[in-house]
Amino acid sequence: MAGSTLPTSAQNAAQNALNAAIADSPPPQPEAGQIDEEQVLELEASAPDIDSDRTVFEDPRTFTVKHPLYSSWTLWFDSPNTKNRNGAPPTPSTSVPATPSTSAAQGWMDDIKKVISLDSVEEFWGLYNNIVPPSNLPPKANYYLFKEGIIPAWEDAANKDGGKWSIQLPRDKNRSVIDQMWLYTMLAAIGETCQSPPDAPKPAPPKSIITGVIVSARPSFYRLSIWTRLAPSSNPSPDSLPPDTHPSEFGESLRLRIEAIGKHFKTSVLGYTEGQRLGGNLSTEVEFLSHKDSEKKPKGAKKWVI
């Protein structure tokens, strides 16, 4: 199976950021013993104003400008070491609770640990550079990056009518690329780059539909998932919807919107071609399944394959 490749847009963005950082880096300053009075005056004159706006590229130590994300996000984590404490029910083998119910959700969240909440680009990269990558996670460990205020469980009001795009990849063949795939999945979520439906009505943009992303490490495979707050199979009829419901949140428009997320996930995030077949052995295709259909496993579940 082919590995993921770095998208051109990501290469350009990374190179531009590096060029900006290099171009704006100040020249080396002399050691303290080498600075004379004239140099001190020059340094004082050139010292940044405490009230001035400075980006992280202009001053990586005392920058005053943060680049806010569209939404705030929270990273959650669980592993075998965080489970079964205080008599809590064991976490199931999949990356979602087995039965959506209030009691199940409470036990599920007892096992999951909140790592940090973030709302800026700088905070995201600080987090990413200081946590264990998925390739080094123990089996049965999971990272969950969800919008602030949404817990990574079916029972949450933001998730109960939704579903998930997911892919399963053999662990031994994908350990070298899973970290990159997880990074791009997170960037697509926090950058909200895969949520614009085709021919979206104007002028009001549709409400964000992605609630979170998950990476799961298992003894034989990895699983990546993108969760949505709506799913075509569980969407009510237009007559029962509030009058201010966006046109892209029901019917064929919703189906196209969910499909666009799946295609973006497969091609721009994971690096595969749209028609590439991935299933076989421990691999799955890029599949969508509503949370309500997930309850029907192994019978009656309707998977949507991209």
Short mmCIF file of C-alpha atoms in Angstrom, two decimals:
data_model
loop_
_atom_site.label_atom_id
_atom_site.label_comp_id
_atom_site.label_asym_id
_atom_site.label_seq_id
_atom_site.Cartn_x
_atom_site.Cartn_y
_atom_site.Cartn_z
CA MET A 1 0.00 0.00 0.00
CA ALA A 2 1.29 3.38 -0.91
CA GLY A 3 2.29 5.74 1.91
CA SER A 4 1.01 9.25 2.35
CA THR A 5 2.87 12.04 0.59
CA LEU A 6 3.28 15.62 1.69
CA PRO A 7 0.72 17.80 -0.11
CA THR A 8 2.17 20.67 -2.13
CA SER A 9 0.17 23.21 -0.15
CA ALA A 10 1.64 21.91 3.11
CA GLN A 11 5.16 22.00 1.66
CA ASN A 12 4.69 25.60 0.55
CA ALA A 13 3.25 26.67 3.89
CA ALA A 14 6.09 25.06 5.82
CA GLN A 15 8.73 26.56 3.54
CA ASN A 16 7.17 30.04 3.75
CA ALA A 17 7.09 29.83 7.54
CA LEU A 18 10.74 28.74 7.63
CA ASN A 19 11.80 31.51 5.23
CA ALA A 20 9.95 34.11 7.29
CA ALA A 21 11.55 32.89 10.50
CA ILE A 22 15.05 32.97 8.99
CA ALA A 23 14.56 36.36 7.36
CA ASP A 24 13.28 37.93 10.57
CA SER A 25 15.81 36.36 12.95
CA PRO A 26 17.97 39.05 14.62
CA PRO A 27 21.75 38.88 14.10
CA PRO A 28 23.84 37.35 16.92
CA GLN A 29 24.55 39.80 19.74
CA PRO A 30 28.05 40.17 21.23
CA GLU A 31 28.79 38.69 24.64
CA ALA A 32 28.20 40.91 27.67
CA GLY A 33 31.88 41.71 28.13
CA GLN A 34 32.16 42.99 24.57
CA ILE A 35 29.33 45.54 24.69
CA ASP A 36 30.46 49.15 25.04
CA GLU A 37 28.36 52.22 25.92
CA GLU A 38 27.62 53.08 22.27
CA GLN A 39 26.32 49.58 21.65
CA VAL A 40 24.13 49.78 24.76
CA LEU A 41 22.52 52.96 23.44
CA GLU A 42 21.96 51.29 20.07
CA LEU A 43 20.38 48.27 21.73
CA GLU A 44 18.10 50.45 23.86
CA ALA A 45 17.03 52.41 20.81
CA SER A 46 16.25 49.24 18.90
CA ALA A 47 14.51 47.43 21.80
CA PRO A 48 10.94 46.51 20.90
CA ASP A 49 8.18 48.61 22.35
CA ILE A 50 6.33 46.61 24.99
CA ASP A 51 3.06 47.73 23.43
CA SER A 52 4.05 46.92 19.85
CA ASP A 53 2.63 44.00 17.89
CA ARG A 54 5.21 41.30 17.24
CA THR A 55 4.55 37.94 15.63
CA VAL A 56 6.31 34.71 16.57
CA PHE A 57 8.36 35.03 13.37
CA GLU A 58 9.52 38.52 14.30
CA ASP A 59 10.38 37.61 17.89
CA PRO A 60 10.15 33.96 18.94
CA ARG A 61 10.72 34.81 22.61
CA THR A 62 8.62 37.90 23.33
CA PHE A 63 6.00 37.81 20.58
CA THR A 64 2.75 39.56 21.46
CA VAL A 65 0.58 38.41 18.56
CA LYS A 66 -1.13 35.04 18.51
CA HIS A 67 -2.85 33.59 15.49
CA PRO A 68 -6.27 32.50 16.76
CA LEU A 69 -7.97 29.36 15.52
CA TYR A 70 -11.56 29.43 14.28
CA SER A 71 -12.54 27.44 17.39
CA SER A 72 -11.01 26.37 20.69
CA TRP A 73 -10.01 22.70 20.97
CA THR A 74 -9.28 20.24 23.77
CA LEU A 75 -6.93 17.26 23.60
CA TRP A 76 -7.94 14.15 25.54
CA PHE A 77 -5.92 10.97 26.06
CA ASP A 78 -6.38 7.48 27.38
CA SER A 79 -4.16 4.41 27.57
CA PRO A 80 -4.03 1.16 29.54
CA ASN A 81 -2.42 3.13 32.38
CA THR A 82 -5.40 5.50 32.69
CA LYS A 83 -8.12 2.84 32.62
CA ASN A 84 -9.94 0.83 35.26
CA ARG A 85 -9.14 3.26 38.06
CA ASN A 86 -11.62 3.76 40.91
CA GLY A 87 -13.68 0.84 39.68
CA ALA A 88 -14.57 2.55 36.40
CA PRO A 89 -15.80 0.29 33.59
CA PRO A 90 -13.08 -0.81 31.14
CA THR A 91 -12.73 1.11 27.90
CA PRO A 92 -13.89 -0.96 24.91
CA SER A 93 -11.48 -2.17 22.23
CA THR A 94 -12.74 0.41 19.72
CA SER A 95 -12.20 4.16 19.97
CA VAL A 96 -15.84 4.84 20.90
CA PRO A 97 -18.04 3.63 23.77
CA ALA A 98 -20.00 0.47 23.06
CA THR A 99 -23.48 1.63 24.05
CA PRO A 100 -24.65 5.25 23.99
CA SER A 101 -26.21 5.81 27.42
CA THR A 102 -25.74 8.28 30.24
CA SER A 103 -24.11 5.76 32.57
CA ALA A 104 -21.82 4.46 29.84
CA ALA A 105 -20.69 7.99 29.02
CA GLN A 106 -19.82 8.67 32.65
CA GLY A 107 -17.71 5.52 32.90
CA TRP A 108 -16.12 6.28 29.55
CA MET A 109 -15.10 9.78 30.60
CA ASP A 110 -13.74 8.52 33.94
CA ASP A 111 -11.02 6.77 31.95
CA ILE A 112 -10.13 9.67 29.66
CA LYS A 113 -7.73 12.37 30.79
CA LYS A 114 -7.93 15.97 29.61
CA VAL A 115 -4.50 17.12 28.46
CA ILE A 116 -4.95 20.78 27.46
CA SER A 117 -7.24 23.27 25.73
CA LEU A 118 -5.90 25.58 23.03
CA ASP A 119 -7.16 28.37 20.81
CA SER A 120 -4.15 29.55 18.79
CA VAL A 121 -1.72 28.23 16.18
CA GLU A 122 1.20 28.76 18.55
CA GLU A 123 -0.44 26.71 21.32
CA PHE A 124 -1.18 23.90 18.88
CA TRP A 125 2.43 23.58 17.74
CA GLY A 126 3.66 23.83 21.32
CA LEU A 127 1.39 20.92 22.19
CA TYR A 128 2.25 18.84 19.13
CA ASN A 129 5.99 19.18 19.70
CA ASN A 130 5.76 18.04 23.32
CA ILE A 131 3.57 14.94 23.30
CA VAL A 132 4.29 11.32 22.43
CA PRO A 133 3.56 10.69 18.72
CA PRO A 134 1.01 8.00 17.77
CA SER A 135 3.78 5.72 16.44
CA ASN A 136 5.13 5.43 20.00
CA LEU A 137 1.80 4.99 21.79
CA PRO A 138 1.15 1.67 23.53
CA PRO A 139 -1.62 -0.59 22.23
CA LYS A 140 -5.13 0.51 23.27
CA ALA A 141 -4.08 4.16 23.63
CA ASN A 142 -6.01 7.00 21.97
CA TYR A 143 -5.71 10.73 21.33
CA TYR A 144 -8.95 12.70 20.95
CA LEU A 145 -8.85 16.30 19.70
CA PHE A 146 -12.35 17.76 20.03
CA LYS A 147 -13.84 21.22 19.98
CA GLU A 148 -13.94 22.75 23.42
CA GLY A 149 -17.10 21.82 25.27
CA ILE A 150 -17.63 18.59 23.29
CA ILE A 151 -16.66 15.32 24.94
CA PRO A 152 -15.38 12.48 22.73
CA ALA A 153 -18.44 10.27 23.19
CA TRP A 154 -21.58 9.48 21.22
CA GLU A 155 -23.76 10.77 24.05
CA ASP A 156 -22.65 14.38 23.70
CA ALA A 157 -25.38 16.53 22.15
CA ALA A 158 -22.97 17.63 19.43
CA ASN A 159 -22.24 14.02 18.42
CA LYS A 160 -25.46 12.05 18.93
CA ASP A 161 -26.90 12.76 15.46
CA GLY A 162 -23.56 12.48 13.68
CA GLY A 163 -21.11 9.89 12.48
CA LYS A 164 -17.50 9.41 11.54
CA TRP A 165 -15.17 8.98 8.60
CA SER A 166 -12.49 6.45 9.51
CA ILE A 167 -9.68 4.36 8.12
CA GLN A 168 -7.85 1.41 9.64
CA LEU A 169 -4.21 0.76 8.72
CA PRO A 170 -1.89 -2.17 9.57
CA ARG A 171 0.44 -1.10 12.36
CA ASP A 172 3.64 -2.69 11.03
CA LYS A 173 3.29 -1.19 7.54
CA ASN A 174 2.21 2.30 8.60
CA ARG A 175 4.20 3.13 11.70
CA SER A 176 6.49 5.36 9.63
CA VAL A 177 3.60 7.46 8.27
CA ILE A 178 0.96 7.44 11.02
CA ASP A 179 2.45 10.50 12.77
CA GLN A 180 2.25 12.55 9.56
CA MET A 181 -1.29 11.33 8.87
CA TRP A 182 -2.40 12.29 12.39
CA LEU A 183 -0.78 15.72 12.10
CA TYR A 184 -2.54 16.43 8.80
CA THR A 185 -5.84 15.17 10.23
CA MET A 186 -5.54 17.59 13.15
CA LEU A 187 -4.53 20.47 10.88
CA ALA A 188 -7.51 19.83 8.61
CA ALA A 189 -9.79 19.92 11.66
CA ILE A 190 -8.46 23.02 13.42
CA GLY A 191 -7.95 24.85 10.12
CA GLU A 192 -11.46 23.84 9.01
CA THR A 193 -10.14 23.19 5.51
CA CYS A 194 -12.45 20.32 4.58
CA GLN A 195 -15.84 21.65 5.65
CA SER A 196 -17.04 23.90 2.83
CA PRO A 197 -19.84 22.11 0.99
CA PRO A 198 -20.03 22.33 -2.79
CA ASP A 199 -22.04 25.36 -3.95
CA ALA A 200 -22.64 26.51 -0.37
CA PRO A 201 -25.49 29.06 -0.22
CA LYS A 202 -24.45 32.65 0.35
CA PRO A 203 -23.95 34.86 2.22
CA ALA A 204 -24.12 33.05 5.56
CA PRO A 205 -21.52 30.26 5.86
CA PRO A 206 -22.69 26.90 7.19
CA LYS A 207 -22.11 26.03 10.81
CA SER A 208 -19.03 23.89 11.36
CA ILE A 209 -19.84 20.20 11.04
CA ILE A 210 -16.65 18.52 12.33
CA THR A 211 -16.64 17.97 16.09
CA GLY A 212 -13.35 16.14 16.58
CA VAL A 213 -10.66 13.77 15.35
CA ILE A 214 -9.24 10.59 16.89
CA VAL A 215 -6.17 8.42 16.46
CA SER A 216 -6.25 4.96 18.04
CA ALA A 217 -3.29 2.63 18.49
CA ARG A 218 -4.08 -1.08 18.64
CA PRO A 219 -1.81 -4.15 18.77
CA SER A 220 -2.18 -4.80 15.02
CA PHE A 221 -3.43 -1.55 13.50
CA TYR A 222 -3.97 2.20 13.76
CA ARG A 223 -7.30 3.90 13.22
CA LEU A 224 -7.88 7.54 12.23
CA SER A 225 -11.35 9.08 12.52
CA ILE A 226 -13.08 12.39 11.79
CA TRP A 227 -16.33 12.89 13.72
CA THR A 228 -19.23 14.96 12.41
CA ARG A 229 -22.25 16.36 14.26
CA LEU A 230 -24.66 15.33 11.49
CA ALA A 231 -25.08 12.22 9.35
CA PRO A 232 -27.36 11.83 6.31
CA SER A 233 -28.92 8.61 7.62
CA SER A 234 -29.92 10.21 10.92
CA ASN A 235 -30.97 13.63 9.64
CA PRO A 236 -34.66 14.48 10.24
CA SER A 237 -37.08 15.59 7.54
CA PRO A 238 -36.96 19.27 6.53
CA ASP A 239 -40.43 19.88 7.99
CA SER A 240 -39.21 19.01 11.49
CA LEU A 241 -36.16 21.27 11.38
CA PRO A 242 -35.95 24.76 12.93
CA PRO A 243 -36.66 27.54 10.41
CA ASP A 244 -33.10 28.88 10.65
CA THR A 245 -31.50 25.52 9.72
CA HIS A 246 -28.82 26.06 7.10
CA PRO A 247 -29.67 24.52 3.67
CA SER A 248 -26.47 22.43 3.79
CA GLU A 249 -27.59 20.62 6.95
CA PHE A 250 -30.25 18.33 5.51
CA GLY A 251 -31.13 16.34 2.41
CA GLU A 252 -28.88 16.08 -0.61
CA SER A 253 -26.85 19.14 0.39
CA LEU A 254 -25.87 17.44 3.65
CA ARG A 255 -24.95 14.25 1.81
CA LEU A 256 -22.68 16.21 -0.54
CA ARG A 257 -21.14 18.02 2.40
CA ILE A 258 -20.33 14.80 4.25
CA GLU A 259 -18.98 13.32 1.03
CA ALA A 260 -16.70 16.33 0.50
CA ILE A 261 -15.19 15.79 3.96
CA GLY A 262 -14.51 12.13 3.16
CA LYS A 263 -12.87 12.94 -0.17
CA HIS A 264 -10.71 15.65 1.40
CA PHE A 265 -9.72 13.25 4.19
CA LYS A 266 -8.67 10.54 1.73
CA THR A 267 -6.85 12.69 -0.82
CA SER A 268 -5.55 15.91 0.76
CA VAL A 269 -5.02 14.61 4.30
CA LEU A 270 -4.01 10.96 3.86
CA GLY A 271 -2.41 11.41 0.44
CA TYR A 272 -4.24 8.69 -1.50
CA THR A 273 -5.97 9.09 -4.84
CA GLU A 274 -9.75 9.22 -4.85
CA GLY A 275 -10.20 5.91 -6.68
CA GLN A 276 -7.43 4.03 -4.88
CA ARG A 277 -8.58 0.82 -3.18
CA LEU A 278 -7.09 0.34 0.27
CA GLY A 279 -8.99 -2.55 1.86
CA GLY A 280 -7.47 -5.94 2.58
CA ASN A 281 -6.04 -7.84 5.54
CA LEU A 282 -6.12 -5.31 8.41
CA SER A 283 -6.75 -2.31 6.13
CA THR A 284 -10.11 -0.73 5.49
CA GLU A 285 -11.32 1.77 2.95
CA VAL A 286 -12.09 5.34 4.01
CA GLU A 287 -15.57 4.67 5.39
CA PHE A 288 -18.41 6.71 6.88
CA LEU A 289 -20.75 5.26 9.47
CA SER A 290 -23.33 7.11 11.54
CA HIS A 291 -23.15 6.60 15.29
CA LYS A 292 -26.70 5.25 15.27
CA ASP A 293 -25.80 2.69 12.62
CA SER A 294 -22.73 1.74 14.65
CA GLU A 295 -25.09 0.42 17.33
CA LYS A 296 -26.40 -2.14 14.84
CA LYS A 297 -23.07 -3.93 14.40
CA PRO A 298 -22.53 -6.52 13.14
CA LYS A 299 -25.94 -6.51 11.44
CA GLY A 300 -27.58 -3.62 9.68
CA ALA A 301 -24.64 -1.20 9.68
CA LYS A 302 -24.50 0.87 6.51
CA LYS A 303 -20.99 1.92 5.56
CA TRP A 304 -20.35 4.60 2.98
CA VAL A 305 -17.04 4.09 1.15
CA ILE A 306 -15.04 6.77 -0.66
#
